[in-house]
CSV table of C-alpha atoms in Angstrom, one decimal:
chain,number,residue,atom,x,y,z
S,29,UNK,CA,-8.0,-34.4,-42.2
S,30,UNK,CA,-5.2,-33.6,-39.8
S,31,UNK,CA,-7.0,-30.3,-38.9
S,32,UNK,CA,-10.2,-32.2,-38.1
S,33,UNK,CA,-8.4,-34.6,-35.9
S,34,UNK,CA,-6.6,-31.9,-34.0
S,35,UNK,CA,-9.9,-29.9,-33.5
S,36,UNK,CA,-11.6,-33.1,-32.3
S,37,UNK,CA,-8.8,-33.8,-29.9
S,38,UNK,CA,-8.9,-30.3,-28.6
S,39,UNK,CA,-12.6,-30.5,-28.1
S,40,UNK,CA,-12.3,-33.8,-26.3
S,41,UNK,CA,-9.7,-32.3,-23.9
S,42,UNK,CA,-11.9,-29.3,-23.2
S,43,UNK,CA,-14.9,-31.5,-22.5
S,44,UNK,CA,-12.9,-34.0,-20.5
S,45,UNK,CA,-11.5,-31.0,-18.5
S,46,UNK,CA,-15.1,-30.0,-17.6
S,47,UNK,CA,-15.9,-33.4,-16.2
S,48,UNK,CA,-12.6,-34.5,-14.6
S,49,UNK,CA,-11.6,-31.1,-13.2
S,50,UNK,CA,-8.4,-30.7,-15.2
S,51,UNK,CA,-7.3,-27.1,-14.9
S,52,UNK,CA,-7.2,-25.6,-18.3
S,53,UNK,CA,-5.9,-22.3,-17.2
S,54,UNK,CA,-3.3,-21.8,-14.5
S,55,UNK,CA,-4.4,-19.5,-11.7
S,56,UNK,CA,-2.2,-16.5,-11.3
S,57,UNK,CA,-0.6,-16.3,-7.8
S,58,UNK,CA,-1.7,-13.3,-5.9
S,59,UNK,CA,-0.1,-11.5,-3.0
S,60,UNK,CA,-2.3,-11.4,0.1
S,61,UNK,CA,-0.3,-9.2,2.5
S,62,UNK,CA,-2.0,-7.0,5.0
S,63,UNK,CA,-0.5,-4.4,7.4
S,64,UNK,CA,1.0,-5.9,10.5
S,65,UNK,CA,-0.1,-4.8,14.0
S,66,UNK,CA,3.4,-3.4,14.4
S,67,UNK,CA,2.9,-1.1,11.4
S,68,UNK,CA,-0.4,0.2,12.8
S,69,UNK,CA,1.3,1.1,16.0
S,70,UNK,CA,4.2,2.8,14.1
S,71,UNK,CA,1.8,4.8,12.0
S,72,UNK,CA,-0.1,5.9,15.1
S,73,UNK,CA,3.1,7.2,16.6
S,74,UNK,CA,4.3,8.9,13.4
S,75,UNK,CA,0.9,10.5,12.7
S,76,UNK,CA,0.0,11.4,16.2
S,77,UNK,CA,-3.6,11.6,17.4
S,78,UNK,CA,-6.0,14.4,16.7
S,79,UNK,CA,-9.4,14.0,18.5
S,80,UNK,CA,-11.0,16.7,16.4
S,81,UNK,CA,-10.8,17.1,12.6
S,82,UNK,CA,-8.3,19.6,11.1
S,83,UNK,CA,-7.7,20.8,7.6
S,84,UNK,CA,-4.6,19.2,6.1
S,85,UNK,CA,-3.6,20.6,2.7
S,86,UNK,CA,-6.6,19.3,0.8
S,87,UNK,CA,-8.9,17.4,3.2
S,88,UNK,CA,-10.3,17.2,6.6
S,89,UNK,CA,-8.2,14.8,8.7
S,90,UNK,CA,-8.9,13.2,12.0
S,91,UNK,CA,-7.5,10.5,14.3
S,92,UNK,CA,-4.2,9.2,13.1
S,93,UNK,CA,-3.8,11.2,9.9
S,94,UNK,CA,-6.9,9.6,8.3
S,95,UNK,CA,-9.2,11.4,5.9
S,96,UNK,CA,-12.3,12.3,8.0
S,97,UNK,CA,-15.5,10.6,6.6
S,98,UNK,CA,-17.7,13.4,5.2
S,99,UNK,CA,-20.8,11.8,7.0
S,100,UNK,CA,-19.0,12.1,10.3
S,101,UNK,CA,-17.3,15.5,9.9
S,102,UNK,CA,-19.8,17.5,11.9
S,103,UNK,CA,-20.1,14.8,14.6
S,104,UNK,CA,-16.3,14.7,15.0
S,105,UNK,CA,-16.0,18.5,15.0
S,106,UNK,CA,-18.5,18.6,17.9
S,107,UNK,CA,-17.7,15.5,19.9
S,108,UNK,CA,-14.3,14.3,18.6
S,109,UNK,CA,-13.2,10.8,17.8
S,110,UNK,CA,-12.1,8.1,20.3
S,111,UNK,CA,-8.7,6.5,19.9
S,112,UNK,CA,-10.4,3.1,19.3
S,113,UNK,CA,-12.6,4.6,16.5
S,114,UNK,CA,-9.5,6.3,15.1
S,115,UNK,CA,-7.6,3.0,15.0
S,116,UNK,CA,-10.4,1.3,13.2
S,117,UNK,CA,-10.6,4.2,10.7
S,118,UNK,CA,-6.9,3.9,10.1
S,119,UNK,CA,-7.0,0.2,9.5
S,120,UNK,CA,-10.0,0.6,7.2
S,121,UNK,CA,-8.1,3.4,5.3
S,122,UNK,CA,-5.0,1.2,4.9
S,123,UNK,CA,-7.0,-1.5,3.1
S,124,UNK,CA,-7.0,0.4,-0.2
S,125,UNK,CA,-3.2,0.9,0.0
S,126,UNK,CA,-2.7,-2.7,0.8
S,127,UNK,CA,-4.8,-3.8,-2.2
S,128,UNK,CA,-2.9,-1.5,-4.5
S,129,UNK,CA,0.5,-2.6,-3.2
S,130,UNK,CA,-0.5,-6.3,-3.5
S,131,UNK,CA,-1.5,-5.6,-7.1
S,132,UNK,CA,1.9,-3.9,-7.7
S,133,UNK,CA,3.7,-6.9,-6.2
S,134,UNK,CA,1.8,-9.3,-8.4
S,135,UNK,CA,2.2,-7.1,-11.5
S,136,UNK,CA,6.0,-7.0,-11.1
S,137,UNK,CA,6.3,-10.5,-9.6
S,138,UNK,CA,8.1,-9.2,-6.6
S,139,UNK,CA,9.2,-11.4,-3.6
S,140,UNK,CA,8.8,-9.2,-0.6
S,141,UNK,CA,8.8,-9.9,3.1
S,142,UNK,CA,6.2,-8.6,5.6
S,143,UNK,CA,8.4,-5.8,6.9
S,144,UNK,CA,9.0,-4.6,3.3
S,145,UNK,CA,5.3,-4.6,2.6
S,146,UNK,CA,4.7,-2.7,5.8
S,147,UNK,CA,7.3,0.0,4.8
S,148,UNK,CA,5.6,0.4,1.4
S,149,UNK,CA,2.2,0.8,3.1
S,150,UNK,CA,3.6,3.5,5.4
S,151,UNK,CA,5.3,5.2,2.5
S,152,UNK,CA,2.1,5.0,0.4
S,153,UNK,CA,-0.1,6.1,3.3
S,154,UNK,CA,1.9,9.3,3.5
S,155,UNK,CA,2.8,9.9,-0.2
S,156,UNK,CA,0.0,8.3,-2.1
S,157,UNK,CA,0.1,5.8,-4.9
S,158,UNK,CA,1.7,8.0,-7.5
S,159,UNK,CA,5.1,6.3,-7.1
S,160,UNK,CA,3.6,3.0,-8.4
S,161,UNK,CA,2.5,4.6,-11.7
S,162,UNK,CA,5.9,6.2,-12.4
S,163,UNK,CA,7.6,3.3,-14.3
S,164,UNK,CA,10.7,5.5,-14.7
S,165,UNK,CA,10.5,6.8,-11.1
S,166,UNK,CA,13.5,6.2,-8.9
S,167,UNK,CA,11.5,4.8,-6.0
S,168,UNK,CA,9.5,2.5,-8.3
S,169,UNK,CA,12.6,1.2,-9.9
S,170,UNK,CA,14.4,0.7,-6.6
S,171,UNK,CA,11.5,-1.4,-5.3
S,172,UNK,CA,11.1,-3.4,-8.6
S,173,UNK,CA,14.8,-4.1,-8.8
S,174,UNK,CA,14.9,-5.4,-5.2
S,175,UNK,CA,17.5,-2.7,-4.1
S,176,UNK,CA,18.1,-2.4,-0.4
S,177,UNK,CA,21.1,0.0,-0.7
S,178,UNK,CA,21.9,3.5,-1.9
S,179,UNK,CA,19.4,3.6,-4.8
S,180,UNK,CA,16.5,2.9,-2.5
S,181,UNK,CA,17.7,5.4,0.1
S,182,UNK,CA,18.3,8.1,-2.4
S,183,UNK,CA,14.9,7.5,-4.0
S,184,UNK,CA,13.2,7.7,-0.6
S,185,UNK,CA,15.0,11.0,0.2
S,186,UNK,CA,13.4,12.4,-2.9
S,187,UNK,CA,10.0,12.1,-1.2
S,188,UNK,CA,11.0,14.0,2.0
S,189,UNK,CA,9.4,17.3,1.4
S,190,UNK,CA,5.9,18.5,2.1
S,191,UNK,CA,4.7,22.0,1.3
S,192,UNK,CA,8.2,22.9,0.1
S,193,UNK,CA,9.9,22.0,3.4
S,194,UNK,CA,11.9,18.9,4.2
S,195,UNK,CA,9.9,17.7,7.2
S,196,UNK,CA,9.6,14.0,6.3
S,197,UNK,CA,13.3,13.0,6.6
S,198,UNK,CA,12.7,11.1,10.0
S,199,UNK,CA,9.7,9.3,8.5
S,200,UNK,CA,11.6,8.3,5.4
S,201,UNK,CA,14.5,7.0,7.5
S,202,UNK,CA,12.1,5.0,9.7
S,203,UNK,CA,10.5,3.5,6.5
S,204,UNK,CA,13.9,2.8,5.0
S,205,UNK,CA,15.0,1.0,8.2
S,206,UNK,CA,11.8,-0.9,8.2
S,207,UNK,CA,12.2,-1.9,4.5
S,208,UNK,CA,15.9,-2.8,4.7
S,209,UNK,CA,16.3,-4.1,8.2
S,210,UNK,CA,12.9,-5.1,9.3
S,211,UNK,CA,12.9,-2.6,12.2
């Protein structure tokens, strides 16, 4: 008898929820950061501008370090890309990183500021999303723990090489300064 009463009460609450608008399931908060205009300008300076596509390790790259769209490759090889087109291509390319970082923030319930988000976008634009999947990775752990000291700096230094050479030290220091100090 008690079970029937409880089932009846639950059914009534469910039906009442449909009519009255009582939320039966709490909505998960989601991060909605996007890259700041300041970050776009910083990335443009860090990447430099290339009017014509060039081969960069594993892809054709054009503009501000952005993967050249395959349907535009021949056109950009012949005519080049304008700075305005390159800026739009960069912003479009950043969207996938922004989405992935917002998911990471939500997954780990992080409280970040805009400048920290921007630093993560810059880092991810250059290094890819692999760091987010390395639960035991130093950079992943530093970000998840909220570190803004030696652990974060050391973890960033671990991502300073490209093609076996330490050519990204200035970039990592810029990103560290952005993440820690908002500059």
